[in-house]
């Protein structure tokens, strides 16, 4: 790719950045006069169309909270822990597509946000964090509750900024918000010293000013598109690999139309889950370490991969030497740095997935002749279905629990998950048909993400069902947010797939450490149904197959947060599995297979 | 829900023919191509504001780019600074470094300079002063300058390209080098060609300032 492909289009950036949100006419939304820096911060958020903020109070951020006191257009949701705030804001951003906003005080408040910011950075989630900071004259003196937040968050933000003046702080926040949303989305942060938010100013925030250097191209180069279209048309064994970028670009419809028109099998990465309808015959399910056997066979034997909005994470590729080794790779991405980072792109298409899919659609003169390949894909689907053993009575199989919830809940249910085996079972055994329904920590793998994310998702989409699958270990990390779910009366179902272990670690110990279960068994977890009741939520204990349907029904019927403590088979492990850094076609279907590969 | 997974086991599955190398590049299975690291001189024009150097150096350390030298200095435009970064990387590594640098918001432009670009480094060498005449002769030969001469030590300064500096240091070794400091590269592209991808002189008029002559 030539350097010129990245030439700035400052005007385009500007145009996109100032797009008005529906119902937010320019300049009219802010009515209160601006009296100080904090007012300007609040006005900037309001101008951007922010409805919800998630955060925790504290000394250095108090001026901003004070400015929110009489604010009626925006709702602040007080969380139990800043990590809860940032995950909730992150999920809000994933579900709505607009940046979620979280706030924290300086020092410990800001550092408690760090995990969630890193999470958003890995998953390219639109997020803006506002952190209080000690007054400028104390900065650098190890003052009470001082942390170099800019320094700490530099590697995990798309952009961060130390606000220096009350007159500029409104613009700073507008810019950070716009940047979180533009091009490849990601987290931004504005650090707000108390002597910037407190002093008087009447300067209204202006239009966001995004630097010229930041320039998402919309359309890919036409010649490159037609070349790529020819390669796809000529392929014998084409596949489409849809990544999270497809969903971020709202390109799901374009993807479906393209794939169906040209009859190309589609598989998704974990963040791309929901981009394609899994009930369609062209669906090849989910790919990667715990993806389906058939997806991983097709990935390995394809001769032409149209990869869209994926960064070829190692959990997806395994050993790059054996990843799609025969394939011409057409890689569509909005971030030039993703192209040829992990897998060399033979045909790079730099642009927005939605626009480029349209361009590709126009440029395709023929569909690939791939009848035999589609039959082969079908054979693999028959040979390697997702499956598990189901005993007559106890112990309960986690896969069954997920399947039953899937069956009982509507297609547009939002599913969140923590990290571990439960996350993989939820991913594998839910039938994904809609984008923006699968909310989990993909890249960073943050335990405890699922429940606070469900809070953010439910606030974003109050009319939709939200279910959080959590492990016992994961839920322990953020279960204090139950206080928030109860206070806000959020109708969320939390399903704890309780194996009294940090099961994914134990699975690796079984596979690779001779079953030495060091620090992975949790026989001391609380009874989560009782924990729920202590907070004022509904609690259910689920142990037997016969109870599954009735518990699901009762949990769904209950109008408020409920926790289902599902006591599952502690021996159950996640398969298929490609050992870390392995060859995707050598997925193990059982522990016995692991010995063979 | 049967627990029976009917497909062939790992050993019996279809296998592809080709393969990729560690950089994800498709290769001829017969001849595995390897990318040899090479030295690249990157020139970045950046906004002259606090934190830029930390951002750039942070990027290089967290992505494990093998950095040889990094120099920063202001330009004729007071709001911008120029960094010259020398890295030793394989081709994909150099590409990544450039692309990742471009993503940093305060970075205005990044370009890899050609071999014929003007590259200069300054070295200060402190050698034993036992043979002042000889030291002086070598300093003359390399167009250097003596900065300090005492009974025990002589300190000299040499400016030039890497070859010249390496040669000079070699020559001084005979006296015993006590201490040495190198600045790292400063580089500009040659002649009419612009070092940055953007017009750097926009804010200047002929009357206010003339850009310095190359070389
Ligand atoms: C914050 C954090 N700490 C540690 C890990 C390492 N880790 C990955 S999976 C896992 C086990 C998760 O256990 P649990 O939440 O009980 O889920 P299970 O695997 O049992 O379903 C651990 C400890 C992590 N991903 N995140």
CSV table of C-alpha atoms in Angstrom, one decimal, chain A residues 278-532:
chain,number,residue,atom,x,y,z
A,278,UNK,CA,-26.0,-18.1,12.1
A,279,UNK,CA,-29.3,-19.7,11.0
A,280,UNK,CA,-28.4,-19.0,7.4
A,281,UNK,CA,-27.0,-22.0,5.4
A,282,UNK,CA,-23.9,-19.9,4.4
A,283,UNK,CA,-23.0,-19.4,8.1
A,284,UNK,CA,-19.8,-21.2,9.1
A,285,UNK,CA,-20.2,-20.1,12.7
A,286,UNK,CA,-17.4,-18.8,14.8
A,287,UNK,CA,-13.7,-19.1,14.2
A,288,UNK,CA,-10.6,-19.3,16.4
A,289,UNK,CA,-9.3,-21.1,19.5
A,290,UNK,CA,-12.8,-22.2,20.7
A,291,UNK,CA,-14.5,-21.7,17.4
A,292,UNK,CA,-16.3,-24.4,15.5
A,293,UNK,CA,-14.3,-27.2,13.9
A,294,UNK,CA,-16.0,-26.5,10.6
A,295,UNK,CA,-15.0,-22.8,10.7
A,296,UNK,CA,-11.5,-23.7,11.5
A,297,UNK,CA,-11.3,-26.3,8.6
A,298,UNK,CA,-12.6,-23.7,6.2
A,299,UNK,CA,-10.2,-21.0,7.4
A,300,UNK,CA,-7.3,-23.4,6.9
A,301,UNK,CA,-8.3,-24.6,3.4
A,302,UNK,CA,-9.7,-21.5,1.8
A,303,UNK,CA,-8.0,-20.1,-1.3
A,304,UNK,CA,-9.4,-16.6,-0.9
A,305,UNK,CA,-10.3,-14.9,2.3
A,306,UNK,CA,-12.2,-11.7,2.4
A,307,UNK,CA,-11.4,-10.5,5.9
A,308,UNK,CA,-13.3,-7.4,7.1
A,309,UNK,CA,-12.6,-5.4,10.2
A,310,UNK,CA,-10.4,-7.9,12.0
A,311,UNK,CA,-7.0,-7.5,13.5
A,312,UNK,CA,-6.1,-11.1,13.2
A,313,UNK,CA,-5.7,-11.6,16.9
A,314,UNK,CA,-3.7,-14.7,18.0
A,315,UNK,CA,-6.7,-16.3,19.6
A,316,UNK,CA,-8.1,-16.3,16.0
A,317,UNK,CA,-5.1,-17.1,13.9
A,318,UNK,CA,-3.3,-19.6,16.1
A,319,UNK,CA,0.1,-20.0,14.5
A,320,UNK,CA,0.2,-17.5,11.7
A,321,UNK,CA,2.3,-20.0,9.6
A,322,UNK,CA,-0.7,-22.3,9.3
A,323,UNK,CA,-3.4,-19.6,9.1
A,324,UNK,CA,-5.2,-19.6,5.7
A,325,UNK,CA,-1.9,-20.7,4.2
A,326,UNK,CA,-3.2,-21.1,0.7
A,327,UNK,CA,-5.4,-18.0,0.7
A,328,UNK,CA,-5.2,-14.7,-1.1
A,329,UNK,CA,-6.1,-12.4,1.6
A,330,UNK,CA,-8.3,-9.4,0.8
A,331,UNK,CA,-8.3,-7.3,4.0
A,332,UNK,CA,-10.7,-4.4,4.5
A,333,UNK,CA,-9.9,-2.2,7.5
A,334,UNK,CA,-10.3,1.4,8.5
A,335,UNK,CA,-7.0,1.5,10.3
A,336,UNK,CA,-4.0,1.3,8.0
A,337,UNK,CA,-1.9,0.0,10.9
A,338,UNK,CA,-4.0,-3.2,11.0
A,339,UNK,CA,-3.2,-4.0,7.4
A,340,UNK,CA,-0.4,-6.6,7.2
A,341,UNK,CA,0.2,-6.3,11.0
A,342,UNK,CA,-0.2,-10.0,11.7
A,343,UNK,CA,-1.3,-11.5,8.4
A,344,UNK,CA,0.1,-10.0,5.2
A,345,UNK,CA,-2.8,-8.7,3.1
A,346,UNK,CA,-2.4,-9.5,-0.6
A,347,UNK,CA,-5.2,-7.0,-1.4
A,348,UNK,CA,-5.5,-4.3,1.2
A,349,UNK,CA,-8.6,-2.2,1.0
A,350,UNK,CA,-8.4,0.8,3.3
A,351,UNK,CA,-11.8,2.2,4.2
A,352,UNK,CA,-15.0,2.0,6.1
A,353,UNK,CA,-16.4,-1.5,5.9
A,354,UNK,CA,-19.9,-0.4,4.9
A,355,UNK,CA,-18.6,1.8,2.1
A,356,UNK,CA,-16.1,-0.8,0.9
A,357,UNK,CA,-18.6,-3.6,0.8
A,358,UNK,CA,-20.8,-1.4,-1.4
A,359,UNK,CA,-17.8,-0.7,-3.6
A,360,UNK,CA,-16.9,-4.4,-3.8
A,361,UNK,CA,-20.5,-5.2,-4.6
A,362,UNK,CA,-20.5,-2.8,-7.5
A,363,UNK,CA,-17.1,-4.1,-8.8
A,364,UNK,CA,-18.0,-7.8,-8.7
A,365,UNK,CA,-18.7,-8.9,-12.3
A,366,UNK,CA,-19.1,-12.6,-11.4
A,367,UNK,CA,-19.8,-14.8,-8.5
A,368,UNK,CA,-17.1,-17.4,-7.7
A,369,UNK,CA,-17.9,-20.8,-8.9
A,370,UNK,CA,-17.7,-22.6,-5.6
A,371,UNK,CA,-20.4,-25.2,-5.6
A,372,UNK,CA,-18.0,-28.0,-4.6
A,373,UNK,CA,-16.5,-25.8,-1.8
A,374,UNK,CA,-19.9,-25.1,-0.4
A,375,UNK,CA,-20.6,-28.8,-0.3
A,376,UNK,CA,-17.3,-29.4,1.4
A,377,UNK,CA,-18.2,-26.8,4.0
A,378,UNK,CA,-21.5,-28.5,4.6
A,379,UNK,CA,-19.7,-31.8,5.1
A,380,UNK,CA,-17.6,-30.2,7.8
A,381,UNK,CA,-20.6,-28.8,9.5
A,382,UNK,CA,-22.1,-32.3,9.6
A,383,UNK,CA,-18.8,-33.8,10.8
A,384,UNK,CA,-18.0,-31.3,13.5
A,385,UNK,CA,-21.2,-30.0,15.0
A,386,UNK,CA,-21.0,-28.3,18.4
A,387,UNK,CA,-22.0,-31.0,20.8
A,388,UNK,CA,-21.8,-32.2,24.4
A,389,UNK,CA,-22.8,-35.2,26.4
A,390,UNK,CA,-26.0,-34.9,28.3
A,391,UNK,CA,-26.5,-37.1,31.4
A,392,UNK,CA,-30.0,-38.0,32.6
A,393,UNK,CA,-30.0,-36.2,35.9
A,394,UNK,CA,-27.2,-34.1,37.6
A,395,UNK,CA,-24.8,-32.6,37.0
A,396,UNK,CA,-26.2,-29.8,34.9
A,397,UNK,CA,-24.4,-29.2,31.7
A,398,UNK,CA,-23.6,-25.5,31.1
A,399,UNK,CA,-24.2,-25.8,27.4
A,400,UNK,CA,-27.7,-26.9,28.1
A,401,UNK,CA,-28.4,-24.0,30.3
A,402,UNK,CA,-27.2,-21.6,27.6
A,403,UNK,CA,-29.3,-23.3,24.9
A,404,UNK,CA,-32.4,-23.2,27.0
A,405,UNK,CA,-32.0,-19.5,27.7
A,406,UNK,CA,-31.4,-18.9,24.0
A,407,UNK,CA,-34.6,-20.8,23.2
A,408,UNK,CA,-36.6,-18.9,25.8
A,409,UNK,CA,-35.4,-15.4,24.9
A,410,UNK,CA,-36.1,-13.2,21.9
A,411,UNK,CA,-33.6,-12.9,19.0
A,412,UNK,CA,-32.6,-9.3,19.9
A,413,UNK,CA,-31.7,-10.2,23.5
A,414,UNK,CA,-28.4,-8.7,24.5
A,415,UNK,CA,-26.0,-11.2,25.9
A,416,UNK,CA,-23.0,-10.2,28.0
A,417,UNK,CA,-20.4,-12.4,29.5
A,418,UNK,CA,-17.4,-12.4,31.9
A,419,UNK,CA,-14.3,-14.2,30.9
A,420,UNK,CA,-13.6,-17.9,31.1
A,421,UNK,CA,-15.4,-21.1,30.1
A,422,UNK,CA,-18.8,-19.7,30.7
A,423,UNK,CA,-18.0,-17.0,28.1
A,424,UNK,CA,-17.0,-19.6,25.6
A,425,UNK,CA,-20.1,-21.7,26.2
A,426,UNK,CA,-22.3,-18.6,25.8
A,427,UNK,CA,-20.5,-17.8,22.6
A,428,UNK,CA,-20.7,-21.3,21.2
A,429,UNK,CA,-24.3,-22.3,22.2
A,430,UNK,CA,-26.2,-19.1,21.7
A,431,UNK,CA,-27.7,-18.7,18.2
A,432,UNK,CA,-26.5,-15.3,17.0
A,433,UNK,CA,-28.6,-13.5,14.5
A,434,UNK,CA,-28.3,-9.8,15.2
A,435,UNK,CA,-25.3,-7.4,15.5
A,436,UNK,CA,-24.7,-5.6,18.8
A,437,UNK,CA,-26.1,-8.4,20.8
A,438,UNK,CA,-22.9,-10.0,22.0
A,439,UNK,CA,-21.1,-7.9,24.6
A,440,UNK,CA,-18.0,-9.3,26.2
A,441,UNK,CA,-14.3,-8.5,26.8
A,442,UNK,CA,-12.7,-10.0,23.7
A,443,UNK,CA,-9.2,-8.6,23.5
A,444,UNK,CA,-8.3,-8.0,27.0
A,445,UNK,CA,-10.2,-10.9,28.5
A,446,UNK,CA,-11.4,-9.0,31.6
A,447,UNK,CA,-13.0,-11.2,34.3
A,448,UNK,CA,-15.9,-9.4,35.9
A,449,UNK,CA,-16.8,-7.5,32.7
A,450,UNK,CA,-20.2,-9.2,32.0
A,451,UNK,CA,-22.4,-8.0,34.8
A,452,UNK,CA,-21.5,-4.2,34.8
A,453,UNK,CA,-21.7,-4.4,31.0
A,454,UNK,CA,-25.3,-5.8,31.3
A,455,UNK,CA,-26.1,-2.7,33.4
A,456,UNK,CA,-24.8,-0.4,30.7
A,457,UNK,CA,-26.6,-2.4,28.0
A,458,UNK,CA,-29.9,-2.4,29.8
A,459,UNK,CA,-29.7,1.3,30.3
A,460,UNK,CA,-29.0,1.8,26.6
A,461,UNK,CA,-31.8,-0.6,25.6
A,462,UNK,CA,-34.4,-0.7,28.3
A,463,UNK,CA,-36.9,-2.4,26.2
A,464,UNK,CA,-34.8,-5.4,25.3
A,465,UNK,CA,-34.0,-8.5,27.3
A,466,UNK,CA,-30.5,-8.5,28.8
A,467,UNK,CA,-28.8,-11.6,30.1
A,468,UNK,CA,-25.4,-11.8,31.6
A,469,UNK,CA,-23.5,-15.1,31.7
A,470,UNK,CA,-20.9,-15.0,34.5
A,471,UNK,CA,-18.5,-17.5,36.0
A,472,UNK,CA,-18.4,-17.8,39.7
A,473,UNK,CA,-14.9,-16.3,39.7
A,474,UNK,CA,-15.8,-13.5,37.3
A,475,UNK,CA,-19.0,-12.6,39.2
A,476,UNK,CA,-17.1,-12.3,42.4
A,477,UNK,CA,-15.0,-9.5,40.9
A,478,UNK,CA,-17.8,-7.1,40.2
A,479,UNK,CA,-20.9,-8.5,41.9
A,480,UNK,CA,-21.1,-5.3,44.1
A,481,UNK,CA,-22.8,-3.7,41.2
A,482,UNK,CA,-25.9,-5.6,42.2
A,483,UNK,CA,-26.6,-2.6,44.5
A,484,UNK,CA,-26.8,-0.5,41.3
A,485,UNK,CA,-29.0,-2.9,39.4
A,486,UNK,CA,-31.4,-3.1,42.4
A,487,UNK,CA,-31.4,0.7,42.9
A,488,UNK,CA,-32.2,1.3,39.2
A,489,UNK,CA,-34.5,-1.6,39.1
A,490,UNK,CA,-32.9,-3.0,36.0
A,491,UNK,CA,-34.6,-6.1,34.6
A,492,UNK,CA,-31.4,-8.1,34.0
A,493,UNK,CA,-30.9,-11.8,34.4
A,494,UNK,CA,-27.5,-12.9,35.6
A,495,UNK,CA,-26.7,-16.5,35.1
A,496,UNK,CA,-23.8,-17.7,37.1
A,497,UNK,CA,-22.4,-20.9,35.6
A,498,UNK,CA,-21.0,-22.0,38.9
A,499,UNK,CA,-18.4,-24.7,38.8
A,500,UNK,CA,-16.7,-23.6,42.0
A,501,UNK,CA,-13.5,-23.0,40.1
A,502,UNK,CA,-11.9,-20.5,37.8
A,503,UNK,CA,-12.7,-23.1,35.3
A,504,UNK,CA,-10.8,-22.0,32.2
A,505,UNK,CA,-7.6,-22.0,34.2
A,506,UNK,CA,-8.4,-25.4,35.6
A,507,UNK,CA,-9.0,-26.6,32.0
A,508,UNK,CA,-5.5,-25.5,31.0
A,509,UNK,CA,-4.1,-27.1,34.1
A,510,UNK,CA,-5.9,-30.3,33.0
A,511,UNK,CA,-4.5,-30.1,29.5
A,512,UNK,CA,-1.1,-28.7,30.0
A,513,UNK,CA,-0.1,-28.9,33.7
A,514,UNK,CA,-0.8,-32.5,34.5
A,515,UNK,CA,-4.0,-31.7,36.3
A,516,UNK,CA,-2.2,-29.7,39.1
A,517,UNK,CA,-5.0,-27.5,40.2
A,518,UNK,CA,-3.0,-24.7,41.7
A,519,UNK,CA,-5.1,-21.8,42.9
A,520,UNK,CA,-8.0,-22.6,40.5
A,521,UNK,CA,-10.6,-24.2,42.8
A,522,UNK,CA,-13.1,-22.0,44.6
A,523,UNK,CA,-15.0,-24.2,47.0
A,524,UNK,CA,-15.6,-21.1,49.1
A,525,UNK,CA,-17.8,-19.1,46.7
A,526,UNK,CA,-20.9,-17.7,48.3
A,527,UNK,CA,-24.4,-18.9,47.5
A,528,UNK,CA,-25.0,-16.4,44.7
A,529,UNK,CA,-28.8,-16.6,45.0
A,530,UNK,CA,-28.5,-15.6,48.6
A,531,UNK,CA,-26.1,-12.9,47.8
A,532,UNK,CA,-28.6,-11.6,45.3
